[in-house]
Amino acid sequence: MKKINYILNIFLATLICFSPLVSVAQVSVVEKIPGAITTDESSSVYQITPDGRYVLFSSSATNLVAGDLNSVADIFVYDRNTDDIELISVDSSEVQADEFSRNASISDDGRYIAFESPATNLVSGDTNATRDIFLRDRTMGTTIRVSVSHLGAELVDQSNNPVISGNGQYILFESQDVNVVSGVDANGDTDIYMYDTDLEAVELISSDSLGNRGDLGSSRPATTSDGRYVVFSSEASNLIAGDTNNMPDIFLKDLQDGSAERVSLGDGGIESNGECLDPSISSNARYVTFQCDSTNLVAGVSGIRAIYLYDRQTEEVILVSSATDETIPNSDSSQAIVSGDGRMVIFFSSASNLVSGDNNGFTDLFLKDTFTGLTERLNNNVAGVEGDAQVTGGLADLTQDGRYVVYSSDATNLIDDDTNGFTDVFFSKISDNDGIVDTEEEAGPNAGDADDDGYSDSMEHDTSTFENSLTGEYVTITSEGECFDNEDVSLISESGLSTTDNSYSYPYGIVDFGIRCKTSLGGSAEVTMHFLGNLSIDGITLRKVNDTTGVSQEVSGAVIS
């Protein structure tokens, strides 16, 4: 990523701020998927590709593609660039599945989709009359079955919940069948397997570091983009030493060295005293999120199912499903998804105290910025009004950079003229509340990421970038501390002041902005301003101006470089 050399950097001394944070996410775009079509039945989202182009979903609608006559739920891909919809649950001759399909997963480039179906006509020789896992190659137009035994034979028992790696090479799935791999399957329960499309081979994943199968069932796998690291939930007690809680835990398997570790731990490595389920993993495998009903992972949490994030590097765990001011939720939360670098986490919650003004009485979708601690509700329309019905299906997804989110909802007020009366899929682009138009920030330095942290400035509450109309260059403001939510950011010229300050000139303009704080009690912030361009620091001082009185004074403690 290109580094930006700012000629003039100004570090402001700590500022005292009192404005409380806005807890409703600013979404600059809300779209119903797929495009302009009003579906004649319900739809449920599964995934969005990292670039935000392809949205994977299932639908029982009959009017998405021509010739949809099977009267059951199918798998579709919607291309946001071209507005095209493609039916995925077909055989290699484009014949539609003769049964329902669900639980789909898509590769990062949108080429490969894995899905679950009891259909008998997607591949030849499918006679087991149960659910199998299929892989669709959109480029080659082929469909194959990947839930097969080590001998290539079809399985007797069902397979479920496929997850494809970002590179499309590996497909994880659950199965109760005892013949997937060689050896004795003695646990009589569901295990996790992985099919390698290059080797056309399947291996057991829910095992210890020596390859010994878990003594109880495992479920809900997730993986990094390269397929090296896999996380899953398991009731097994023999995957690692010292597992004595008799509860489902979250485990991580490194497929390169075969090691297994437990990650649903409290500080100091304490094991959970509750059930931990549904993990998600960051791209670098450092962060793992999961839901747990334990009482000993974070102090003060009890009687609810909560979302946690475990840092494998520091071995610390934090409560994700909390309010910005760290208020503990008053109801359950579930189904977390973590962004690529572990900073952003989305999750469902029926709690009413995570954000102010949560009055709809429904399960909502929330976003947690683990860097700043900010918690926001996502299922709002562009005016910030909360959805008038619940988010549904227990599924949602966000892009690797946390910028785009997809979810399903029964709400009718997220977009105009939503009158079909069915569950729909929605796409939201997360913005910030800084008063700068998204397109202006996106056109800024470093392809819209002026502070070079991997996130677009248009969605970051602590970073604002705008074009300086006086110099033609860009200005970036970053705030850090108890107060970090920039608002009403703009540049005004000296002539724009209500009164004139005759003692100084302002060749680079006057930056006008506010900063919101985590709590209504206020707090402090460290603010840095970056002025890009061939600017000289000779004779430069940093002053703050009272627009009402015209009185200006030097900002003490500011550092200019």
Coordinates of C-alpha atoms in Angstrom, one line a residue:
M1 CA 0.0 0.0 0.0
K2 CA 1.4 3.4 -1.0
K3 CA 2.6 5.6 1.8
I4 CA 1.7 9.2 1.8
N5 CA 4.3 11.8 2.8
Y6 CA 2.6 14.6 4.6
I7 CA 4.7 17.8 4.5
L8 CA 2.9 19.4 7.4
N9 CA 1.8 17.4 10.4
I10 CA 0.2 19.0 13.4
F11 CA -0.3 17.1 16.6
L12 CA -2.8 18.9 18.9
A13 CA -2.5 18.7 22.6
T14 CA -5.2 16.8 24.4
L15 CA -8.6 18.4 23.8
I16 CA -11.5 18.2 26.3
C17 CA -14.8 17.2 24.6
F18 CA -18.3 16.7 25.9
S19 CA -20.5 15.7 23.0
P20 CA -21.8 12.1 23.3
L21 CA -21.4 9.6 20.5
V22 CA -24.1 8.9 18.0
S23 CA -24.9 5.1 18.3
V24 CA -26.8 4.6 15.1
A25 CA -24.5 3.8 12.2
Q26 CA -24.6 6.2 9.3
V27 CA -25.3 4.0 6.2
S28 CA -24.9 6.1 3.0
V29 CA -26.4 3.3 0.9
V30 CA -29.1 0.7 1.5
E31 CA -30.0 -1.5 -1.4
K32 CA -32.4 -4.5 -1.6
I33 CA -30.8 -7.5 -3.2
P34 CA -31.3 -8.4 -6.1
G35 CA -31.5 -5.0 -7.6
A36 CA -34.9 -3.7 -8.9
I37 CA -36.7 -7.0 -8.8
T38 CA -39.5 -7.3 -6.3
T39 CA -39.2 -11.0 -5.2
D40 CA -42.4 -13.0 -4.9
E41 CA -41.1 -15.1 -1.9
S42 CA -38.6 -14.8 0.9
S43 CA -34.8 -14.6 0.6
S44 CA -31.9 -15.2 3.0
V45 CA -28.3 -14.0 2.6
Y46 CA -25.2 -16.1 3.1
Q47 CA -22.1 -14.1 2.1
I48 CA -20.6 -11.2 0.3
T49 CA -17.2 -11.3 -1.5
P50 CA -14.4 -9.2 -0.1
D51 CA -14.7 -6.6 -2.8
G52 CA -18.4 -6.2 -2.3
R53 CA -19.3 -7.3 -5.8
Y54 CA -21.0 -10.6 -5.4
V55 CA -23.8 -11.4 -2.9
L56 CA -24.7 -15.0 -2.3
F57 CA -28.2 -15.8 -1.1
S58 CA -31.0 -18.4 -1.2
S59 CA -34.5 -17.7 -2.2
S60 CA -37.8 -19.4 -2.8
A61 CA -38.8 -16.7 -5.3
T62 CA -39.9 -17.9 -8.7
N63 CA -39.2 -14.6 -10.6
L64 CA -35.5 -14.2 -10.2
V65 CA -34.5 -16.2 -13.3
A66 CA -36.5 -17.6 -16.1
G67 CA -37.6 -21.2 -15.9
D68 CA -37.5 -21.5 -12.1
L69 CA -40.2 -24.2 -11.7
N70 CA -39.0 -26.4 -8.8
S71 CA -41.0 -24.5 -6.1
V72 CA -38.3 -24.7 -3.5
A73 CA -35.4 -22.6 -2.3
D74 CA -32.5 -22.2 -4.6
I75 CA -29.0 -20.7 -4.4
F76 CA -28.3 -17.5 -6.4
V77 CA -25.4 -15.1 -6.9
Y78 CA -26.1 -11.4 -7.5
D79 CA -23.5 -9.3 -9.3
R80 CA -23.7 -5.7 -8.0
N81 CA -21.6 -4.4 -10.9
T82 CA -23.7 -5.8 -13.7
D83 CA -27.1 -6.3 -11.9
D84 CA -27.1 -9.9 -13.2
I85 CA -28.6 -12.8 -11.2
E86 CA -27.2 -16.4 -11.7
L87 CA -28.9 -19.6 -10.5
I88 CA -26.2 -21.7 -8.8
S89 CA -28.0 -24.9 -7.7
V90 CA -27.9 -26.6 -11.1
D91 CA -26.1 -29.5 -12.6
S92 CA -23.3 -29.2 -15.2
S93 CA -26.0 -29.0 -17.9
E94 CA -27.7 -26.1 -16.2
V95 CA -30.7 -28.3 -15.1
Q96 CA -32.3 -27.0 -11.9
A97 CA -32.0 -29.0 -8.7
D98 CA -35.1 -31.2 -8.0
E99 CA -35.0 -30.4 -4.3
F100 CA -34.2 -27.4 -2.1
S101 CA -30.6 -26.0 -1.6
R102 CA -29.2 -24.0 1.3
N103 CA -26.2 -23.1 3.4
A104 CA -24.0 -21.8 0.7
S105 CA -20.4 -20.3 0.7
I106 CA -18.5 -18.4 -2.0
S107 CA -14.8 -18.0 -2.8
D108 CA -13.3 -14.5 -2.7
D109 CA -13.3 -14.1 -6.4
G110 CA -16.9 -15.3 -6.8
R111 CA -16.0 -18.2 -9.0
Y112 CA -16.7 -21.2 -6.7
I113 CA -19.8 -21.8 -4.6
A114 CA -20.3 -24.7 -2.2
F115 CA -23.8 -25.5 -1.1
E116 CA -25.9 -28.2 0.6
S117 CA -28.8 -30.0 -1.0
P118 CA -30.7 -33.3 -0.9
A119 CA -31.3 -33.0 -4.7
T120 CA -30.8 -36.2 -6.6
N121 CA -30.1 -34.7 -10.1
L122 CA -27.1 -32.5 -9.6
V123 CA -24.6 -35.3 -10.2
S124 CA -25.0 -38.7 -11.7
G125 CA -25.3 -41.7 -9.3
D126 CA -26.7 -39.7 -6.4
T127 CA -28.9 -42.3 -4.8
N128 CA -28.3 -41.8 -1.0
A129 CA -31.5 -39.7 -0.6
T130 CA -29.9 -37.3 1.9
R131 CA -28.2 -34.0 1.9
D132 CA -24.8 -33.7 0.1
I133 CA -22.3 -30.9 -0.4
F134 CA -21.8 -29.7 -4.0
L135 CA -19.3 -27.4 -5.6
R136 CA -20.3 -25.1 -8.5
D137 CA -17.6 -23.7 -10.7
R138 CA -19.2 -20.6 -12.4
T139 CA -16.4 -20.2 -14.9
M140 CA -16.4 -23.8 -16.2
G141 CA -20.1 -24.3 -15.6
T142 CA -19.6 -27.6 -13.7
T143 CA -21.1 -29.0 -10.5
I144 CA -19.5 -31.8 -8.6
R145 CA -20.2 -33.5 -5.3
V146 CA -17.5 -33.1 -2.6
S147 CA -19.0 -34.9 0.3
V148 CA -17.7 -38.3 -0.7
S149 CA -15.7 -41.0 1.1
H150 CA -11.9 -41.4 0.9
L151 CA -12.7 -44.0 -1.8
G152 CA -14.8 -41.6 -3.8
A153 CA -18.0 -43.3 -2.9
E154 CA -21.2 -41.4 -1.9
L155 CA -22.0 -41.2 1.8
V156 CA -24.9 -42.8 3.5
D157 CA -25.6 -40.1 6.1
Q158 CA -26.2 -36.4 5.5
S159 CA -23.5 -33.7 5.2
N160 CA -24.2 -30.1 6.1
N161 CA -22.9 -26.5 6.5
P162 CA -20.2 -26.2 3.8
V163 CA -17.6 -23.4 4.1
I164 CA -15.2 -22.7 1.2
S165 CA -11.8 -21.1 1.6
G166 CA -11.2 -17.8 0.0
N167 CA -9.0 -19.3 -2.7
G168 CA -11.6 -21.9 -3.5
Q169 CA -9.4 -24.9 -3.0
Y170 CA -10.8 -26.2 0.3
I171 CA -14.4 -27.0 1.3
L172 CA -15.1 -27.7 4.9
F173 CA -18.3 -29.6 5.9
E174 CA -20.0 -31.5 8.7
S175 CA -21.0 -35.1 8.4
Q176 CA -22.4 -37.9 10.5
D177 CA -21.2 -40.6 8.1
V178 CA -18.7 -43.1 9.4
N179 CA -17.0 -43.8 6.1
V180 CA -15.7 -40.3 5.1
V181 CA -12.1 -41.2 6.0
S182 CA -10.4 -44.5 6.7
G183 CA -10.3 -45.8 10.3
V184 CA -12.9 -46.3 12.9
D185 CA -15.4 -43.6 13.6
A186 CA -16.4 -44.4 17.2
N187 CA -18.0 -41.1 18.4
G188 CA -21.3 -41.7 16.6
D189 CA -21.6 -38.0 16.1
T190 CA -21.0 -35.2 13.6
D191 CA -17.4 -34.5 12.6
I192 CA -15.7 -31.8 10.5
Y193 CA -14.0 -32.7 7.2
M194 CA -12.2 -30.9 4.5
Y195 CA -12.2 -31.7 0.7
D196 CA -9.1 -30.5 -1.2
T197 CA -10.1 -29.8 -4.8
D198 CA -6.5 -30.0 -6.1
L199 CA -5.9 -33.4 -4.6
E200 CA -9.5 -34.6 -4.9
A201 CA -9.1 -36.0 -1.3
V202 CA -10.9 -35.5 2.0
E203 CA -9.4 -35.4 5.5
L204 CA -10.7 -35.3 9.1
I205 CA -10.3 -31.9 10.7
S206 CA -12.0 -32.3 14.1
S207 CA -9.0 -34.2 15.6
D208 CA -6.2 -33.6 18.0
S209 CA -2.6 -32.7 17.1
L210 CA -1.9 -36.4 16.5
G211 CA -4.9 -36.9 14.2
N212 CA -7.0 -38.7 16.8
R213 CA -10.7 -38.1 16.2
G214 CA -12.7 -36.1 18.7
D215 CA -14.6 -38.3 21.2
L216 CA -17.8 -36.2 20.7
G217 CA -19.4 -34.1 18.0
S218 CA -18.1 -31.0 16.3
S219 CA -19.8 -28.4 14.2
R220 CA -19.8 -24.9 12.5
P221 CA -16.4 -24.7 10.9
A222 CA -14.8 -21.4 9.6
T223 CA -11.5 -20.9 7.9
T224 CA -9.0 -18.3 6.8
S225 CA -8.8 -17.4 3.1
D226 CA -5.9 -19.7 2.4
G227 CA -7.5 -22.6 4.2
R228 CA -4.6 -23.1 6.6
Y229 CA -6.4 -22.4 9.8
V230 CA -9.8 -23.8 10.7
V231 CA -11.9 -23.0 13.8
F232 CA -14.9 -25.0 15.0
S233 CA -17.1 -25.8 18.0
S234 CA -16.7 -29.2 19.6
E235 CA -18.0 -31.1 22.6
A236 CA -15.0 -33.3 22.5
S237 CA -12.8 -33.5 25.6
N238 CA -9.7 -35.1 23.9
L239 CA -8.7 -32.5 21.3
I240 CA -6.3 -30.8 23.8
A241 CA -5.0 -31.7 27.2
G242 CA -6.8 -30.4 30.3
D243 CA -10.3 -30.0 28.8
T244 CA -12.4 -30.7 31.8
N245 CA -15.4 -28.4 31.5
N246 CA -17.7 -30.9 29.7
M247 CA -18.9 -28.0 27.5
P248 CA -18.7 -27.2 23.8
D249 CA -15.5 -25.2 23.2
I250 CA -14.0 -23.4 20.3
F251 CA -10.9 -25.0 18.8
L252 CA -8.4 -23.9 16.2
K253 CA -6.6 -26.4 13.9
D254 CA -3.4 -25.4 12.0
L255 CA -3.5 -27.7 9.0
Q256 CA 0.1 -26.9 8.1
D257 CA 1.6 -28.4 11.3
G258 CA -1.4 -30.3 12.5
S259 CA -1.6 -28.5 15.9
A260 CA -4.8 -28.0 17.7
E261 CA -5.6 -25.4 20.4
R262 CA -8.6 -24.2 22.4
V263 CA -9.4 -20.5 21.9
S264 CA -12.6 -20.1 24.0
L265 CA -10.7 -19.1 27.0
G266 CA -10.8 -16.3 29.6
D267 CA -7.8 -14.3 30.7
G268 CA -5.1 -16.4 32.2
G269 CA -6.3 -19.4 30.1
I270 CA -9.3 -20.2 32.3
E271 CA -11.7 -22.6 30.5
S272 CA -15.3 -21.5 29.9
N273 CA -18.0 -22.7 32.3
G274 CA -20.6 -22.4 29.5
E275 CA -21.3 -23.5 26.0
C276 CA -19.3 -21.8 23.2
L277 CA -20.5 -21.9 19.6
D278 CA -20.3 -20.4 16.1
P279 CA -16.8 -19.2 15.7
S280 CA -15.4 -16.8 13.1
I281 CA -11.7 -16.1 12.4
S282 CA -9.8 -13.1 11.0
S283 CA -7.6 -13.5 7.9
N284 CA -4.4 -13.5 9.8
A285 CA -5.8 -16.1 12.3
R286 CA -4.9 -13.9 15.2
Y287 CA -8.5 -13.1 16.3
V288 CA -11.4 -15.5 16.8
T289 CA -15.0 -14.5 17.7
F290 CA -17.6 -16.8 19.2
Q291 CA -20.8 -16.8 21.3
C292 CA -20.8 -18.2 24.8
D293 CA -23.2 -18.3 27.7
S294 CA -20.4 -18.6 30.3
T295 CA -20.1 -16.4 33.4
N296 CA -16.3 -16.5 33.8
L297 CA -14.8 -15.1 30.6
V298 CA -15.4 -11.5 31.4
A299 CA -16.4 -10.1 34.8
G300 CA -20.0 -9.1 35.2
V301 CA -21.4 -11.1 32.3
S302 CA -24.0 -13.7 33.4
G303 CA -27.3 -15.1 32.4
I304 CA -27.0 -14.2 28.7
R305 CA -25.3 -15.5 25.6
A306 CA -22.7 -13.0 24.6
I307 CA -20.1 -12.4 21.9
Y308 CA -16.4 -12.5 22.7
L309 CA -13.2 -11.9 20.7
Y310 CA -10.1 -13.8 21.6
D311 CA -6.6 -12.5 20.7
R312 CA -4.3 -15.5 20.1
Q313 CA -1.3 -13.2 20.3
T314 CA -1.9 -11.6 23.6
E315 CA -4.2 -14.4 25.0
E316 CA -6.8 -11.8 26.0
V317 CA -10.5 -12.0 25.6
I318 CA -12.9 -9.0 25.3
L319 CA -16.7 -8.7 25.4
V320 CA -17.8 -7.6 21.9
S321 CA -21.6 -7.5 22.5
S322 CA -21.4 -4.5 24.8
A323 CA -22.4 -0.8 24.4
T324 CA -19.8 1.8 23.5
D325 CA -19.6 2.8 27.2
E326 CA -19.1 -1.0 28.0
T327 CA -22.6 -1.5 29.3
I328 CA -23.3 -5.2 29.5
P329 CA -26.2 -6.3 27.2
N330 CA -29.5 -7.1 28.8
S331 CA -30.3 -10.0 26.4
D332 CA -28.7 -12.6 24.1
S333 CA -26.4 -12.0 21.2
S334 CA -25.3 -14.5 18.5
Q335 CA -23.7 -15.2 15.1
A336 CA -20.6 -13.0 15.1
I337 CA -18.5 -12.4 12.0
V338 CA -15.1 -10.7 12.3
S339 CA -13.4 -8.6 9.6
G340 CA -10.1 -9.5 8.0
D341 CA -7.9 -7.8 10.5
G342 CA -10.0 -8.5 13.5
R343 CA -11.0 -4.8 14.1
M344 CA -14.7 -4.9 13.1
V345 CA -17.3 -7.5 14.3
I346 CA -20.9 -7.7 13.4
F347 CA -23.4 -9.7 15.5
F348 CA -27.1 -10.2 16.1
S349 CA -28.6 -9.2 19.5
S350 CA -32.0 -8.8 21.0
A351 CA -30.5 -6.5 23.7
S352 CA -32.2 -3.1 23.9
N353 CA -29.4 -1.3 25.7
L354 CA -26.5 -1.5 23.2
V355 CA -27.4 1.8 21.5
S356 CA -29.7 4.6 22.4
G357 CA -33.1 4.7 20.9
D358 CA -33.4 1.0 20.4
N359 CA -37.2 0.8 20.6
N360 CA -38.3 -1.6 17.9
G361 CA -38.4 -4.7 20.3
F362 CA -36.7 -6.9 17.7
T363 CA -33.4 -8.6 17.1
D364 CA -31.0 -6.1 15.4
L365 CA -27.7 -6.3 13.7
F366 CA -24.8 -4.4 15.3
L367 CA -21.3 -3.4 14.4
K368 CA -18.5 -3.3 17.0
D369 CA -15.2 -1.4 16.3
T370 CA -12.9 -3.2 18.7
F371 CA -10.2 -0.5 18.2
T372 CA -12.4 2.4 19.4
G373 CA -15.0 0.5 21.3
L374 CA -17.8 2.0 19.3
T375 CA -21.0 -0.1 19.0
E376 CA -23.6 0.8 16.3
R377 CA -26.8 -0.6 15.0
L378 CA -26.7 -1.4 11.3
N379 CA -30.3 -2.3 10.3
N380 CA -31.3 1.3 9.7
N381 CA -32.3 3.2 6.6
V382 CA -30.3 6.1 5.2
A383 CA -32.1 8.5 7.5
G384 CA -31.0 6.5 10.5
V385 CA -34.4 5.1 11.3
E386 CA -34.3 1.6 12.8
G387 CA -35.9 -1.3 11.0
D388 CA -39.6 -1.8 11.8
A389 CA -39.1 -5.6 12.0
Q390 CA -36.4 -8.1 12.9
V391 CA -33.3 -9.1 11.1
T392 CA -33.8 -12.8 10.3
G393 CA -32.1 -16.0 9.5
G394 CA -29.2 -15.7 11.9
L395 CA -26.9 -14.9 9.0
A396 CA -25.1 -11.8 7.9
D397 CA -21.7 -10.9 6.4
L398 CA -19.3 -8.0 6.1
T399 CA -16.4 -7.5 3.7
Q400 CA -12.9 -7.9 4.8
D401 CA -12.4 -4.2 5.3
G402 CA -15.7 -3.9 7.3
R403 CA -17.1 -1.4 4.8
Y404 CA -20.1 -3.3 3.3
V405 CA -22.6 -5.4 5.1
V406 CA -25.4 -7.8 3.9
Y407 CA -28.2 -9.1 6.0
S408 CA -31.8 -10.4 5.8
S409 CA -34.8 -8.6 7.3
D410 CA -38.6 -8.5 7.5
A411 CA -38.5 -4.8 7.8
T412 CA -40.5 -2.7 5.3
N413 CA -38.9 0.7 6.0
L414 CA -35.3 0.2 5.1
I415 CA -35.9 1.3 1.5
D416 CA -38.8 3.0 -0.2
D417 CA -41.7 1.0 -1.5
D418 CA -40.8 -2.3 0.1
T419 CA -44.3 -3.8 -0.3
N420 CA -43.7 -7.5 -1.2
G421 CA -44.4 -8.7 2.4
F422 CA -41.5 -11.1 2.4
T423 CA -38.0 -11.4 4.0
D424 CA -35.5 -9.6 1.8
V425 CA -31.8 -9.3 1.5
F426 CA -30.2 -5.9 2.1
F427 CA -26.9 -4.4 1.3
S428 CA -25.5 -1.4 3.3
K429 CA -22.5 0.7 2.9
I430 CA -21.2 1.9 6.2
S431 CA -20.3 5.6 6.4
D432 CA -19.4 7.9 9.2
N433 CA -21.0 11.0 10.7
D434 CA -18.2 13.5 9.9
G435 CA -20.2 15.6 7.4
I436 CA -17.9 14.9 4.5
V437 CA -19.4 13.3 1.4
D438 CA -18.1 9.7 1.0
T439 CA -17.0 10.3 -2.6
E440 CA -14.7 13.1 -1.5
E441 CA -13.0 10.9 1.1
E442 CA -12.8 8.0 -1.3
A443 CA -10.9 10.2 -3.8
G444 CA -8.4 11.2 -1.2
P445 CA -4.8 10.2 -0.7
N446 CA -3.8 6.5 -0.7
A447 CA -7.0 5.5 -2.5
G448 CA -9.2 6.9 0.2
D449 CA -7.2 5.5 3.1
A450 CA -5.1 8.5 4.0
D451 CA -4.0 7.2 7.4
D452 CA -3.0 3.9 5.8
D453 CA -4.7 1.6 8.3
G454 CA -6.5 -0.6 5.8
Y455 CA -9.9 1.1 6.1
S456 CA -11.6 3.7 3.9
D457 CA -11.7 7.1 5.6
S458 CA -15.3 7.4 4.5
M459 CA -16.3 4.7 7.1
E460 CA -14.0 5.6 10.0
H461 CA -15.3 7.7 12.8
D462 CA -11.9 8.6 14.0
T463 CA -10.5 9.7 10.6
S464 CA -11.7 12.4 8.2
T465 CA -10.2 13.5 4.9
F466 CA -11.3 16.4 2.7
E467 CA -9.9 18.5 -0.1
N468 CA -8.5 21.9 1.0
S469 CA -10.2 24.4 -1.4
L470 CA -7.5 27.0 -0.7
T471 CA -4.5 24.8 -1.7
G472 CA -6.1 22.1 -3.8
E473 CA -4.5 19.5 -1.6
Y474 CA -6.0 17.2 1.1
V475 CA -6.3 17.6 4.9
T476 CA -6.8 14.5 7.2
I477 CA -7.9 14.7 10.8
T478 CA -7.4 11.7 13.1
S479 CA -8.7 11.6 16.7
E480 CA -7.8 9.1 19.4
G481 CA -8.8 8.6 23.1
E482 CA -12.1 8.8 25.0
C483 CA -13.4 11.0 22.2
F484 CA -12.8 9.9 18.7
D485 CA -16.0 10.4 16.6
N486 CA -15.4 13.3 14.2
E487 CA -18.4 15.4 13.2
D488 CA -19.3 18.4 11.1
V489 CA -15.8 18.6 9.6
S490 CA -15.2 21.4 7.2
L491 CA -12.7 24.0 6.1
I492 CA -13.5 27.7 6.2
S493 CA -11.4 30.6 4.9
E494 CA -10.6 33.6 7.0
S495 CA -13.2 35.6 5.1
G496 CA -15.7 33.0 6.2
L497 CA -15.4 34.0 9.9
S498 CA -18.1 36.1 11.4
T499 CA -15.4 38.5 12.6
T500 CA -11.9 39.2 11.3
D501 CA -8.8 38.3 13.1
N502 CA -6.3 41.0 12.0
S503 CA -3.4 39.6 14.0
Y504 CA -2.8 36.5 11.9
S505 CA -3.3 35.2 8.4
Y506 CA -4.6 31.7 7.7
P507 CA -3.2 30.6 4.4
Y508 CA -4.2 27.0 4.9
G509 CA -7.7 27.8 6.1
I510 CA -9.4 27.2 9.4
V511 CA -10.5 23.6 10.1
D512 CA -13.9 23.5 11.8
F513 CA -14.9 20.2 13.5
G514 CA -16.4 18.6 16.6
I515 CA -15.5 15.3 18.4
R516 CA -18.0 13.0 20.1
C517 CA -17.1 11.0 23.2
K518 CA -17.9 7.5 24.4
T519 CA -20.1 8.7 27.3
S520 CA -22.2 11.8 28.0
L521 CA -19.6 12.7 30.7
G522 CA -17.2 13.8 28.0
G523 CA -13.5 13.1 27.9
S524 CA -10.2 13.9 26.1
A525 CA -8.9 13.3 22.6
E526 CA -5.5 13.5 20.9
V527 CA -6.0 15.0 17.5
T528 CA -3.6 15.0 14.6
M529 CA -4.0 17.1 11.4
H530 CA -2.1 16.2 8.2
F531 CA -1.8 18.8 5.5
L532 CA -0.6 17.3 2.2
G533 CA 1.3 19.5 -0.2
N534 CA 4.4 21.6 -0.6
L535 CA 3.8 23.6 2.6
S536 CA 6.4 25.4 4.7
I537 CA 6.3 25.3 8.4
D538 CA 8.3 28.5 8.8
G539 CA 6.4 31.0 10.9
I540 CA 3.5 28.5 11.4
T541 CA 1.7 28.4 14.6
L542 CA -1.5 26.5 15.5
R543 CA -4.3 28.7 16.8
K544 CA -8.0 28.2 17.7
V545 CA -10.5 30.8 16.8
N546 CA -13.8 31.7 18.5
D547 CA -16.0 32.5 15.5
T548 CA -18.4 34.6 17.6
T549 CA -15.9 36.9 19.2
G550 CA -13.1 36.7 16.7
V551 CA -10.6 36.1 19.5
S552 CA -7.8 33.5 18.7
Q553 CA -5.3 31.9 20.9
E554 CA -2.4 29.6 20.4
V555 CA -3.0 25.9 21.1
S556 CA -0.6 24.9 23.8
G557 CA 1.3 21.6 23.4
A558 CA 0.8 21.4 19.7
V559 CA 3.7 19.9 17.7
I560 CA 4.3 20.9 14.1
S561 CA 6.6 18.9 11.9

